[in-house]
Short mmCIF file of C-alpha atoms in Angstrom, two decimals:
data_model
loop_
_atom_site.label_atom_id
_atom_site.label_comp_id
_atom_site.label_asym_id
_atom_site.label_seq_id
_atom_site.Cartn_x
_atom_site.Cartn_y
_atom_site.Cartn_z
CA UNK A 1 -0.82 12.79 26.11
CA UNK A 2 -1.53 9.21 25.09
CA UNK A 3 0.40 7.31 22.43
CA UNK A 4 -0.91 4.46 20.26
CA UNK A 5 1.11 2.42 17.75
CA UNK A 6 -0.69 0.98 14.72
CA UNK A 7 1.03 -1.48 12.39
CA UNK A 8 0.00 -3.88 9.67
CA UNK A 9 0.68 -5.08 6.13
CA UNK A 10 0.20 -2.68 3.20
CA UNK A 11 -3.39 -2.18 2.00
CA UNK A 12 -4.86 -3.78 5.11
CA UNK A 13 -6.85 -0.60 5.81
CA UNK A 14 -4.77 1.08 8.51
CA UNK A 15 -5.31 4.63 7.30
CA UNK A 16 -9.06 4.22 6.87
CA UNK A 17 -9.38 2.67 10.33
CA UNK A 18 -7.35 5.45 11.92
CA UNK A 19 -9.41 8.15 10.19
CA UNK A 20 -12.71 6.63 11.30
CA UNK A 21 -11.42 6.19 14.86
CA UNK A 22 -10.05 9.74 15.04
CA UNK A 23 -13.45 11.01 13.96
CA UNK A 24 -15.03 9.06 16.83
CA UNK A 25 -12.54 10.62 19.24
CA UNK A 26 -13.22 14.06 17.77
CA UNK A 27 -16.93 13.69 18.49
CA UNK A 28 -15.97 13.37 22.16
CA UNK A 29 -13.85 16.50 22.07
CA UNK A 30 -10.41 14.87 21.79
CA UNK A 31 -7.65 16.12 19.47
CA UNK A 32 -5.40 13.65 17.68
CA UNK A 33 -2.26 13.85 15.58
CA UNK A 34 -0.88 11.15 13.30
CA UNK A 35 2.68 10.30 12.26
CA UNK A 36 3.02 8.02 9.25
CA UNK A 37 6.21 5.95 8.97
CA UNK A 38 6.86 4.36 5.59
CA UNK A 39 9.70 3.32 3.30
CA UNK A 40 9.70 4.95 -0.13
CA UNK A 41 6.49 6.92 -0.52
CA UNK A 42 3.20 7.64 1.22
CA UNK A 43 0.10 9.36 -0.11
CA UNK A 44 -1.81 9.02 3.15
CA UNK A 45 -0.96 12.57 4.21
CA UNK A 46 -3.50 13.84 1.67
CA UNK A 47 -6.18 11.56 3.11
CA UNK A 48 -5.52 12.70 6.66
CA UNK A 49 -5.42 16.35 5.64
CA UNK A 50 -8.73 15.97 3.80
CA UNK A 51 -10.26 15.00 7.16
CA UNK A 52 -8.49 17.86 8.99
CA UNK A 53 -6.23 15.46 10.89
CA UNK A 54 -2.77 16.91 11.64
CA UNK A 55 -0.15 14.56 10.17
CA UNK A 56 3.58 14.25 9.63
CA UNK A 57 5.25 11.71 7.34
CA UNK A 58 8.65 10.08 7.74
CA UNK A 59 10.20 7.99 4.95
CA UNK A 60 13.05 5.63 5.87
CA UNK A 61 14.39 5.40 2.31
CA UNK A 62 17.37 3.07 2.27
CA UNK A 63 17.29 2.57 6.04
CA UNK A 64 15.59 -0.25 7.94
CA UNK A 65 12.05 1.05 8.67
CA UNK A 66 12.08 -0.44 12.18
CA UNK A 67 15.30 1.34 13.12
CA UNK A 68 14.01 4.51 11.47
CA UNK A 69 10.86 4.35 13.60
CA UNK A 70 12.75 3.97 16.88
CA UNK A 71 15.18 6.76 15.96
CA UNK A 72 12.32 9.21 15.38
CA UNK A 73 9.54 8.22 17.78
CA UNK A 74 10.72 10.47 20.62
CA UNK A 75 10.75 13.51 18.32
CA UNK A 76 7.30 12.53 17.07
CA UNK A 77 6.10 12.52 20.67
CA UNK A 78 7.59 15.98 21.24
CA UNK A 79 5.85 17.25 18.10
CA UNK A 80 2.51 15.99 19.39
CA UNK A 81 3.11 17.44 22.85
CA UNK A 82 3.99 20.78 21.29
CA UNK A 83 0.66 20.76 19.48
CA UNK A 84 -1.07 19.75 22.74
CA UNK A 85 -2.83 16.76 21.23
CA UNK A 86 -4.74 14.40 23.48
CA UNK A 87 -3.58 11.44 21.39
CA UNK A 88 -0.74 10.63 19.01
CA UNK A 89 -1.25 7.68 16.67
CA UNK A 90 1.71 6.32 14.72
CA UNK A 91 1.14 4.26 11.58
CA UNK A 92 3.78 1.80 10.35
CA UNK A 93 3.47 -0.28 7.18
CA UNK A 94 5.34 -3.41 8.26
CA UNK A 95 6.39 -4.14 4.70
CA UNK A 96 8.45 -7.24 5.59
CA UNK A 97 5.86 -8.60 8.06
CA UNK A 98 8.66 -8.54 10.65
CA UNK A 99 7.86 -5.00 11.80
CA UNK A 100 8.12 -4.55 15.56
CA UNK A 101 7.21 -0.96 16.45
CA UNK A 102 5.25 -1.84 19.58
CA UNK A 103 6.51 -0.46 22.89
CA UNK A 104 5.92 -1.81 26.37
CA UNK A 105 3.16 0.04 28.25
CA UNK A 106 2.04 1.75 25.01
CA UNK A 107 -1.24 0.58 23.45
CA UNK A 108 -0.37 -1.55 20.40
CA UNK A 109 -2.76 -2.22 17.51
CA UNK A 110 -2.28 -4.48 14.49
CA UNK A 111 -4.53 -4.16 11.43
CA UNK A 112 -4.93 -7.17 9.15
CA UNK A 113 -7.52 -7.93 6.47
CA UNK A 114 -9.61 -10.98 5.63
CA UNK A 115 -8.54 -10.91 1.97
CA UNK A 116 -4.91 -11.62 2.78
CA UNK A 117 -5.61 -15.34 3.17
CA UNK A 118 -6.34 -17.61 6.12
CA UNK A 119 -2.67 -18.57 6.52
CA UNK A 120 -1.44 -14.97 6.65
CA UNK A 121 -1.63 -14.59 10.47
CA UNK A 122 1.03 -17.30 10.83
CA UNK A 123 3.31 -15.43 8.43
CA UNK A 124 3.26 -12.18 10.38
CA UNK A 125 5.64 -11.66 13.26
CA UNK A 126 5.63 -9.57 16.44
CA UNK A 127 3.48 -6.75 15.08
CA UNK A 128 0.56 -9.22 15.21
CA UNK A 129 1.66 -11.60 17.94
CA UNK A 130 2.40 -8.88 20.51
CA UNK A 131 -0.44 -6.46 19.75
CA UNK A 132 -2.97 -5.59 22.45
CA UNK A 133 -5.73 -5.21 19.86
CA UNK A 134 -6.02 -6.89 16.46
CA UNK A 135 -8.32 -5.08 14.03
CA UNK A 136 -9.63 -7.28 11.21
CA UNK A 137 -10.92 -5.45 8.14
CA UNK A 138 -12.78 -6.22 4.89
CA UNK A 139 -15.11 -8.67 6.57
CA UNK A 140 -17.95 -7.47 4.36
CA UNK A 141 -16.24 -8.97 1.31
CA UNK A 142 -15.92 -12.56 2.58
CA UNK A 143 -18.40 -15.07 3.97
CA UNK A 144 -19.22 -15.56 7.63
CA UNK A 145 -17.35 -18.88 7.60
CA UNK A 146 -14.24 -17.22 6.17
CA UNK A 147 -14.41 -14.48 8.81
CA UNK A 148 -14.62 -17.04 11.59
CA UNK A 149 -11.73 -19.13 10.27
CA UNK A 150 -9.56 -16.03 9.82
CA UNK A 151 -10.32 -14.79 13.33
CA UNK A 152 -9.52 -18.26 14.69
CA UNK A 153 -6.11 -18.16 12.97
CA UNK A 154 -5.45 -14.73 14.45
CA UNK A 155 -6.38 -16.07 17.89
CA UNK A 156 -3.91 -18.94 17.46
CA UNK A 157 -1.08 -16.46 16.89
CA UNK A 158 -2.19 -13.92 19.49
CA UNK A 159 -4.32 -15.67 22.13
CA UNK A 160 -4.23 -12.73 24.55
CA UNK A 161 -5.14 -9.87 22.22
CA UNK A 162 -8.59 -8.42 21.67
CA UNK A 163 -10.09 -8.83 18.19
CA UNK A 164 -12.27 -6.07 16.73
CA UNK A 165 -13.94 -6.30 13.32
CA UNK A 166 -14.08 -2.89 11.61
CA UNK A 167 -15.41 -1.80 8.23
CA UNK A 168 -12.98 0.80 6.92
CA UNK A 169 -15.53 2.22 4.47
CA UNK A 170 -18.51 2.70 6.77
CA UNK A 171 -16.58 2.95 10.01
CA UNK A 172 -18.70 0.28 11.66
CA UNK A 173 -16.81 -0.98 14.69
CA UNK A 174 -14.51 2.05 15.04
CA UNK A 175 -16.59 3.23 17.99
CA UNK A 176 -15.35 0.27 20.03
CA UNK A 177 -11.73 0.86 19.05
CA UNK A 178 -12.03 4.51 20.07
CA UNK A 179 -13.29 3.44 23.50
CA UNK A 180 -10.17 1.35 24.09
CA UNK A 181 -7.88 4.08 22.79
CA UNK A 182 -9.45 6.46 25.32
CA UNK A 183 -8.14 4.15 28.05
CA UNK A 184 -4.54 4.24 26.75
CA UNK A 185 -1.90 5.20 29.30
CA UNK A 186 -0.41 8.69 29.26
CA UNK A 187 3.19 9.04 28.03
CA UNK A 188 5.51 11.93 28.85
CA UNK A 189 8.70 10.59 27.29
CA UNK A 190 9.96 7.43 25.64
CA UNK A 191 13.52 7.82 26.88
CA UNK A 192 14.37 4.51 28.54
CA UNK A 193 11.22 2.79 27.26
CA UNK A 194 11.54 -0.80 26.04
CA UNK A 195 10.46 -2.33 22.76
CA UNK A 196 8.23 -5.40 23.00
CA UNK A 197 10.49 -7.29 20.59
CA UNK A 198 13.98 -6.98 19.14
CA UNK A 199 14.60 -5.27 15.85
CA UNK A 200 15.86 -7.27 12.83
CA UNK A 201 19.43 -8.24 13.66
CA UNK A 202 21.99 -7.77 10.90
CA UNK A 203 24.89 -5.51 10.03
CA UNK A 204 26.51 -6.69 6.84
CA UNK A 205 28.24 -5.28 3.79
CA UNK A 206 24.90 -4.94 1.99
CA UNK A 207 23.50 -2.84 4.84
CA UNK A 208 26.43 -0.50 4.25
CA UNK A 209 25.91 -0.12 0.51
CA UNK A 210 27.54 -3.14 -1.14
CA UNK A 211 25.79 -4.17 -4.37
CA UNK A 212 27.95 -6.94 -5.84
CA UNK A 213 27.10 -10.57 -5.09
CA UNK A 214 29.70 -13.08 -3.91
CA UNK A 215 31.17 -14.81 -0.86
CA UNK A 216 34.03 -12.33 -0.76
CA UNK A 217 31.50 -9.48 -0.55
CA UNK A 218 29.58 -10.83 2.43
CA UNK A 219 31.20 -9.22 5.42
CA UNK A 220 29.63 -8.92 8.86
CA UNK A 221 26.52 -10.66 10.17
CA UNK A 222 24.73 -12.91 7.70
CA UNK A 223 22.48 -15.96 7.71
CA UNK A 224 22.82 -18.81 5.23
CA UNK A 225 20.48 -21.60 4.21
CA UNK A 226 21.94 -25.11 4.41
CA UNK A 227 21.58 -26.41 0.85
CA UNK A 228 24.41 -28.94 1.19
CA UNK A 229 23.28 -30.92 4.18
CA UNK A 230 21.02 -33.94 4.28
CA UNK A 231 17.30 -33.49 3.60
#
């Protein structure tokens, strides 16, 4: 079975892109399952089910979504293997733009949209910088010049990745993404696999449930801004 990780900011069109691409794979006789990782809520399961795409949803709740993803990805793989899917696609929202769910030797895709602003690629971390493929959506809503500038900014952040423009409504371009997904490497287990980037590093009193503000409450690892030094 082949595993693909898909990440990107909220409302960038990840679910629509995945649905259109799964339909392309289905036309070729492949079966695909999806696991959606999110924080508080996710309505995407209804969309996937409406297109007869097997899906499971995991909500991290009060936990760091990156850590939640890593803690559950092996079980997600076992679920997909048990269903004998040809492909498993995981979808991660990347709510803080620091999301790093990509795994070495596993095809990594980042979805980002033209409407987010031309400076957005520089504000997104490893989920864009370390992706093998960057899918840019909503190109039909902006001008050709805006599309070119946005793609150029993406290329500055991720010079080695492949850029694919896809229309999430019509599915135009999903055929090419499906072709690259077909070439993804097979995965039997993720035990011992390595993340492409480190997870957010912090273990402080607030991670453990503290709610009151104050120097005496900040225990553990923290990071402070220097407001008292020279400009």
